mmCIF file of C-alpha atoms and ligand atoms in Angstrom:
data_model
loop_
_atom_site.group_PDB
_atom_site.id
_atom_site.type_symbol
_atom_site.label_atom_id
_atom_site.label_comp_id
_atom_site.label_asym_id
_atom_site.label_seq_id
_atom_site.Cartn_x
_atom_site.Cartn_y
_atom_site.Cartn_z
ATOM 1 C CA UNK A 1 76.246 10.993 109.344
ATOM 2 C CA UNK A 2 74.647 8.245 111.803
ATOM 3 C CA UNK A 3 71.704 9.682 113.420
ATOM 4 C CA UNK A 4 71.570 8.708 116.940
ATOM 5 C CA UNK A 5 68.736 10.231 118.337
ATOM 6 C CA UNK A 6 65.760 13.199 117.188
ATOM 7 C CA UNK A 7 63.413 14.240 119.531
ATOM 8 C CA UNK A 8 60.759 16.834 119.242
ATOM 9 C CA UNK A 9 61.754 20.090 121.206
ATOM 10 C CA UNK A 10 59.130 22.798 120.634
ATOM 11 C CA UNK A 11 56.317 24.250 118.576
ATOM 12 C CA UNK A 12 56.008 27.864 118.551
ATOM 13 C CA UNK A 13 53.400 30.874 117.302
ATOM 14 C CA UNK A 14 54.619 33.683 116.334
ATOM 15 C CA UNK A 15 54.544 35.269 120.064
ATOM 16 C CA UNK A 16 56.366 32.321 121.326
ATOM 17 C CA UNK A 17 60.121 32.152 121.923
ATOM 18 C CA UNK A 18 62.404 29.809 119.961
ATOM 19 C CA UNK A 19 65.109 27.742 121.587
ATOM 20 C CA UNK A 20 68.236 29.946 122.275
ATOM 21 C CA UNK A 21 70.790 30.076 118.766
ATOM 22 C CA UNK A 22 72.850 27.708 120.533
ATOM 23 C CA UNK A 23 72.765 25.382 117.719
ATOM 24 C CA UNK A 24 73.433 24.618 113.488
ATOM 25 C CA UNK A 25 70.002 24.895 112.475
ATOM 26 C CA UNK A 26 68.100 23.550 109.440
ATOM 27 C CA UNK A 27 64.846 24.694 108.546
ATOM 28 C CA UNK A 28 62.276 22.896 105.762
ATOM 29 C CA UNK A 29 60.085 24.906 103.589
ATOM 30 C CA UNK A 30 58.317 25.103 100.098
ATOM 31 C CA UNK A 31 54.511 24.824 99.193
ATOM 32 C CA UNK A 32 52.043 23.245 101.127
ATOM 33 C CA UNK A 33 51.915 19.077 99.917
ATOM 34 C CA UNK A 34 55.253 19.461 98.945
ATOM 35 C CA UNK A 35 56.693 16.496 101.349
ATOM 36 C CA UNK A 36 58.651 19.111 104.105
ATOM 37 C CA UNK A 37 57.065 16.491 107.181
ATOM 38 C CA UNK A 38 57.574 13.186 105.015
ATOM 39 C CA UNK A 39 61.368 14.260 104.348
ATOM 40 C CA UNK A 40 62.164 15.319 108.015
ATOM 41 C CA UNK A 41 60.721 11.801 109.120
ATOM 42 C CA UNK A 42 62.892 10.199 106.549
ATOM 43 C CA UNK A 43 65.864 11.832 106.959
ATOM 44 C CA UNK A 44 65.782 10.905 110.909
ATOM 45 C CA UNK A 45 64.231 7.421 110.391
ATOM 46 C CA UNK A 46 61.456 7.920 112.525
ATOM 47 C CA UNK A 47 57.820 7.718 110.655
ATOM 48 C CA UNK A 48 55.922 9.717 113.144
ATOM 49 C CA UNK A 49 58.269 12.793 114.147
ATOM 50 C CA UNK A 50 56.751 15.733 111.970
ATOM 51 C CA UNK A 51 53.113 15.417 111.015
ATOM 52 C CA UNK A 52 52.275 14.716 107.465
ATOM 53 C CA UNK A 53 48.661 14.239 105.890
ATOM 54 C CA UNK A 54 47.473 14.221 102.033
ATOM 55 C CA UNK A 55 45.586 17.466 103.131
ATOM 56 C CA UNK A 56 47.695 20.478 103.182
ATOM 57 C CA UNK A 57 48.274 22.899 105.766
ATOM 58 C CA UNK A 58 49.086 20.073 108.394
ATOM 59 C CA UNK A 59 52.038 22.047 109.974
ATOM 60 C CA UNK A 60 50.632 24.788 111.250
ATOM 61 C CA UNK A 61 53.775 25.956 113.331
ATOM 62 C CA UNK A 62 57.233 26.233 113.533
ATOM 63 C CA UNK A 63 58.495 22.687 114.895
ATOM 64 C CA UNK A 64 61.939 22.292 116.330
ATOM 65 C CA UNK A 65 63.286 19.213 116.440
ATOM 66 C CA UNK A 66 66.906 18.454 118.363
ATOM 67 C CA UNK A 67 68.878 15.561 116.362
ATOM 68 C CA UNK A 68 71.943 14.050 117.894
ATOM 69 C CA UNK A 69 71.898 16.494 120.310
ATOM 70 C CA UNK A 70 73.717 18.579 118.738
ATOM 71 C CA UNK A 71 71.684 20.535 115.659
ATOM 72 C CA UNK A 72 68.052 21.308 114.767
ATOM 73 C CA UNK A 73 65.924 20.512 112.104
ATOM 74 C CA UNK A 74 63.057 22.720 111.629
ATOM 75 C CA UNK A 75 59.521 21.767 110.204
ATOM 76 C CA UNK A 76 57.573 25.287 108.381
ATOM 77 C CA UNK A 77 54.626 25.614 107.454
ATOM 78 C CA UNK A 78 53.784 25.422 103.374
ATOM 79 C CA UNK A 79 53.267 28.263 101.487
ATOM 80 C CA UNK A 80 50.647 28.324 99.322
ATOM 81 C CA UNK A 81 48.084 27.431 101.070
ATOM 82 C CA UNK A 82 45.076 28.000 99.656
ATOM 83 C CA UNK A 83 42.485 27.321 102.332
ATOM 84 C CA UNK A 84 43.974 29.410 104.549
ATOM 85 C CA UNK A 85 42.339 32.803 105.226
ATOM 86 C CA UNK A 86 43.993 35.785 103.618
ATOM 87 C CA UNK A 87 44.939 37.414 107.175
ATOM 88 C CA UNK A 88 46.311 34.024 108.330
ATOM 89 C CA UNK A 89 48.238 34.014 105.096
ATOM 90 C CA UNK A 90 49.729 37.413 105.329
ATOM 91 C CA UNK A 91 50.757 36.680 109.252
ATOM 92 C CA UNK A 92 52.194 33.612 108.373
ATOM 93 C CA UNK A 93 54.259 35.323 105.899
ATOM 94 C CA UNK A 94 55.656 37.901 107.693
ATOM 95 C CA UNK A 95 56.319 35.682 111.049
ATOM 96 C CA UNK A 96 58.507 33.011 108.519
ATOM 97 C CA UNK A 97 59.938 35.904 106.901
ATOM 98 C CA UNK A 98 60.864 37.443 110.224
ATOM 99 C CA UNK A 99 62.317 34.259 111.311
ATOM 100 C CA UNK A 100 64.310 33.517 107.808
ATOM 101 C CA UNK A 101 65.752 36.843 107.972
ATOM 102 C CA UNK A 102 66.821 36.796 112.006
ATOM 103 C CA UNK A 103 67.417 33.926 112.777
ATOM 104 C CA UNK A 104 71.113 33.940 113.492
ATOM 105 C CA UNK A 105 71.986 30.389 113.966
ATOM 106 C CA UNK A 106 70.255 29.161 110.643
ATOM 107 C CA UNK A 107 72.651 27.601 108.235
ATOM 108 C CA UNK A 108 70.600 27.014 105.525
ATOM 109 C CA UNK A 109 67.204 26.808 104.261
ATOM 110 C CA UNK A 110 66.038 24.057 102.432
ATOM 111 C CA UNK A 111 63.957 25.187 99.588
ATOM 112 C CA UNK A 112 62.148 22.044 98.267
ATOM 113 C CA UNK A 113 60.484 21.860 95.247
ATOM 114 C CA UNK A 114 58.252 18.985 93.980
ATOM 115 C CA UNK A 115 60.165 17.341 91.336
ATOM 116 C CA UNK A 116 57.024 16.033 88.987
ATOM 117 C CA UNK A 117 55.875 19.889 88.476
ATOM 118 C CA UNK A 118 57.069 22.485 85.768
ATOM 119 C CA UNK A 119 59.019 25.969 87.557
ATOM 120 C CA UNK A 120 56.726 26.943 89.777
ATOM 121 C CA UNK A 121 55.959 30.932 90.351
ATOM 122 C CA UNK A 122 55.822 30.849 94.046
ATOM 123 C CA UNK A 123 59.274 28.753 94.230
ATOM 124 C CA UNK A 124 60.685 30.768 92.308
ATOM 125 C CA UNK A 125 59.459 34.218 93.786
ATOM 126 C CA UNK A 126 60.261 32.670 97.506
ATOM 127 C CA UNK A 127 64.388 31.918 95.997
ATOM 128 C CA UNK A 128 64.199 35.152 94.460
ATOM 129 C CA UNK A 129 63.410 36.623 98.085
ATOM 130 C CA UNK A 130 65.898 34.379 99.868
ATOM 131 C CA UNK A 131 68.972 35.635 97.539
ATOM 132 C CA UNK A 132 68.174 39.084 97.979
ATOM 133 C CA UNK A 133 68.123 39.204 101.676
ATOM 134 C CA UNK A 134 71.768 36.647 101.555
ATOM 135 C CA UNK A 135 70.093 34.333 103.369
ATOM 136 C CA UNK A 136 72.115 30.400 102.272
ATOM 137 C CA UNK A 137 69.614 28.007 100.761
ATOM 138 C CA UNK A 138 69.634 24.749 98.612
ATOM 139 C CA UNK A 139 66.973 23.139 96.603
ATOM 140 C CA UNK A 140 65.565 19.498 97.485
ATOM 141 C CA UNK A 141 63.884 17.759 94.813
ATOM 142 C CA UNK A 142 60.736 15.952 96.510
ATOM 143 C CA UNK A 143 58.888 12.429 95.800
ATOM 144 C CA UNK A 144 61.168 11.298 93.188
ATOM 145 C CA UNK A 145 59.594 7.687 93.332
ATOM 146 C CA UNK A 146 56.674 8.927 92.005
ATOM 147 C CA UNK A 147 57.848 9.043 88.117
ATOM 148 C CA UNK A 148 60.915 7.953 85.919
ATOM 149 C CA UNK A 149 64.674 9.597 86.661
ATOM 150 C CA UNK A 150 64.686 11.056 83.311
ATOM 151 C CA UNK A 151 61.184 12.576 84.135
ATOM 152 C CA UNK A 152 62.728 14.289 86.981
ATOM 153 C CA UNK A 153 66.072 15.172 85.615
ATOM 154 C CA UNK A 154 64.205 17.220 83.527
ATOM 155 C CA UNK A 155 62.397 18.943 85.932
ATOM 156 C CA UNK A 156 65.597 19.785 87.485
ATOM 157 C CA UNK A 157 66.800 21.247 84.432
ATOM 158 C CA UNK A 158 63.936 23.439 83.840
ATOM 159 C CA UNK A 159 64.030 24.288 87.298
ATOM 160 C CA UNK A 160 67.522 25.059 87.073
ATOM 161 C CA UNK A 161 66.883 27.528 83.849
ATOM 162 C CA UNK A 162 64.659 29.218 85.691
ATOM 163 C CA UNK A 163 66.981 30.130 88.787
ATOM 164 C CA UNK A 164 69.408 31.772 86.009
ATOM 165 C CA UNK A 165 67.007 34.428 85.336
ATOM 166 C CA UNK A 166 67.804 35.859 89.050
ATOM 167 C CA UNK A 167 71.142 34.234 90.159
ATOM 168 C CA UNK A 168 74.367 33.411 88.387
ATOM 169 C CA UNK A 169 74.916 30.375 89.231
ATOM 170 C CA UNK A 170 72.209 27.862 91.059
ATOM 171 C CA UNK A 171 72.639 26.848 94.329
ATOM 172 C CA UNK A 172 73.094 22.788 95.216
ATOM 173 C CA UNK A 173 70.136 20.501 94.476
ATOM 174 C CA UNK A 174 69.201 17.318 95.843
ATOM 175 C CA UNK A 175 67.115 14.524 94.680
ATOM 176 C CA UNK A 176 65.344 13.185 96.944
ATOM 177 C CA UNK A 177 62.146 10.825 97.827
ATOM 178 C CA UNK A 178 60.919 9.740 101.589
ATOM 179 C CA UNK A 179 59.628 6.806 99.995
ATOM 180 C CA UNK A 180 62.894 5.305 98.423
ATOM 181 C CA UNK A 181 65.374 7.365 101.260
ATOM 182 C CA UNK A 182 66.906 8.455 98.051
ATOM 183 C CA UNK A 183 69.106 11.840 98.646
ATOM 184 C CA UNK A 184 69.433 11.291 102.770
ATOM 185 C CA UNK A 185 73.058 10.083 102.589
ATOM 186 C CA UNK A 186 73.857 13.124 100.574
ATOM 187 C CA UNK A 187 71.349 15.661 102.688
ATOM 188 C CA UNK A 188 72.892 14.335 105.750
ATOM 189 C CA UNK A 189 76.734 14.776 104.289
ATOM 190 C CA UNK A 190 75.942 17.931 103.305
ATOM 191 C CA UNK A 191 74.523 19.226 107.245
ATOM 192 C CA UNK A 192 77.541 17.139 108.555
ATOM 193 C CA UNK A 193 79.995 19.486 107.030
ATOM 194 C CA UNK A 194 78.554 22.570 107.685
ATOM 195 C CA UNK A 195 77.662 21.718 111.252
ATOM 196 C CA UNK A 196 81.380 20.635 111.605
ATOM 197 C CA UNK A 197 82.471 24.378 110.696
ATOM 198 C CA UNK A 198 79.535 26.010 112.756
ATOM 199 C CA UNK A 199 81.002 28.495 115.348
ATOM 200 C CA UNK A 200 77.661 29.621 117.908
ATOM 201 C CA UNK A 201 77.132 33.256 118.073
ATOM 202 C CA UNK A 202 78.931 34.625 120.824
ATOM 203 C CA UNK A 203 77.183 36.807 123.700
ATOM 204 C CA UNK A 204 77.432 40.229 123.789
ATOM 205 C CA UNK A 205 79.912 40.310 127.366
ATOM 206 C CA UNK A 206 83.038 40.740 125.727
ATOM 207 C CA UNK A 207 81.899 43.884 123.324
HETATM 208 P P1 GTP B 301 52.284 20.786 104.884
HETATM 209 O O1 GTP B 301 52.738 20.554 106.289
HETATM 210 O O2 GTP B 301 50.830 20.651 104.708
HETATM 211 O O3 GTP B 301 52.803 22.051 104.298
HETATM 212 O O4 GTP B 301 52.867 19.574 103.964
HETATM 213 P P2 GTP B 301 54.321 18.952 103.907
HETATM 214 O O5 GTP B 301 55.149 19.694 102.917
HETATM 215 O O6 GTP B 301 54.890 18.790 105.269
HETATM 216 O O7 GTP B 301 54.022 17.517 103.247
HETATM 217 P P3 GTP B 301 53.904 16.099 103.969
HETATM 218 O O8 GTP B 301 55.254 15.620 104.387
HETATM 219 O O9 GTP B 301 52.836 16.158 104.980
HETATM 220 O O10 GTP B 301 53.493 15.173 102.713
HETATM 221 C C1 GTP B 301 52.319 15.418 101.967
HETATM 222 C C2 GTP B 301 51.880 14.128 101.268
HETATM 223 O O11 GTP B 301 52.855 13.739 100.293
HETATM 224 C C3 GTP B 301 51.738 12.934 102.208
HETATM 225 O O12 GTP B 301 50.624 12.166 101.782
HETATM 226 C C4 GTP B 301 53.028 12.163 102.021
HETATM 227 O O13 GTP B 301 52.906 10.780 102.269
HETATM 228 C C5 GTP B 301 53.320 12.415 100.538
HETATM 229 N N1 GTP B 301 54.771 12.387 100.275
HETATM 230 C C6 GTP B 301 55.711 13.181 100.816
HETATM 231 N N2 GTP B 301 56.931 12.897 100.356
HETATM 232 C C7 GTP B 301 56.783 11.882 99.477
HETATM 233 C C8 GTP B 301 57.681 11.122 98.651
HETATM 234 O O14 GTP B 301 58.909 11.331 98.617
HETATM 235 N N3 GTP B 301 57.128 10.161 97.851
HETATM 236 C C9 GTP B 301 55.806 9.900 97.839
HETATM 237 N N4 GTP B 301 55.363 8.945 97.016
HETATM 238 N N5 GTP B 301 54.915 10.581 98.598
HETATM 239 C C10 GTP B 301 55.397 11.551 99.416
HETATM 240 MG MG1 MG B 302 54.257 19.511 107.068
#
């Protein structure tokens, strides 16, 4: 898929509203550091779109971003974070939960995962949660460049393992590194197809 154009639409608090479910949406999440900002401005080829910073926490709120005109990519904040208060923790929680679970024109959720670590508890808790509410997700494989293909086919693997303690079978993975743009052909393939099949939620006029 040729991106033509990604804009930033909207940042929103909790309180805020969210643009109308008009659209295929696409929203980014995983532990703070993990490369959600980095992948977004890779994947649209333009460096300064989402904020990134070696100091986690940078995204702070939910970011929409409108690509092509046509679907939405959506920048969370990390979880994880550990310099973040334990109130602003717990709201944060149940605002992105709130939004995971309601969110009616979210197609998937990207789940990434930093490919140089071991399973991670929190990753896996956080899949854990997404299969048992049914909400679609994938796992993305972050900063590849940063150590040998083997290194991180491994990590994949174990990853992988792990996931078959809660789910049958383990949802698609990508590999993928903002450095490189390894994995955006296939990310981008992969949001073309389901955005081609997308059918926006009717209104309520006709029930
Ligand atoms: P928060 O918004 O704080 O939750 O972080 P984030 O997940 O959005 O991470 P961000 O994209 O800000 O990246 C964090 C750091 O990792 C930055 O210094 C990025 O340059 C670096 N980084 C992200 N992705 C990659 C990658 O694929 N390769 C390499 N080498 N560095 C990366
Ligand atoms: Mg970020």
């Amino acid at each position: 898929m040729q991106i033509r154009s990604a804009e930033f639409k909207c940042s929103n608090t909790r309180t805020d509203k969210l643009p109308l479910p008009e659209l295929p949406e696409y929203a980014f999440i995983g532990r703070s550091n993990v490369g959600k900002s980095s992948l977004i401005n890779m994947l649209t080829q333009k460096k300064g779109l989402a904020k990134t910073s070696q100091t986690p926490g940078k995204t702070q709120l939910i970011n929409h971003f409108l690509i092509n005109e046509d679907w939405y990519l959506v920048d969370l904040p990390g979880y994880g974070y550990a310099r973040a208060s334990k109130t602003n923790r717990g709201e944060w929680e149940r605002f992105i939960r709130y939004y995971l679970k309601n969110r009616e024109n979210l197609q998937c959720v990207f789940v990434l995962i930093d490919s140089r670590l071991e399973p991670q508890k929190v990753d896996k808790d956080f899949c854990a949660w997404l299969g048992e509410h049914g909400i679609p997700f994938v796992l993305v494989f972050t900063k590849a460049d940063k150590q040998s293909r083997l290194k991180t086919e491994q990590s994949v693997s174990k990853f992988k393992k792990a996931m078959l303690e809660y789910f049958e079978e383990v949802p698609p993975q990508f590999i993928t590194s903002s450095e490189s743009k390894n994995g955006r052909e296939e990310v981008l393939a992969f949001i073309h197809d389901i955005n081609a099949r997308f059918i926006p939620p009717t209104s309520n006029n006709n029930a």
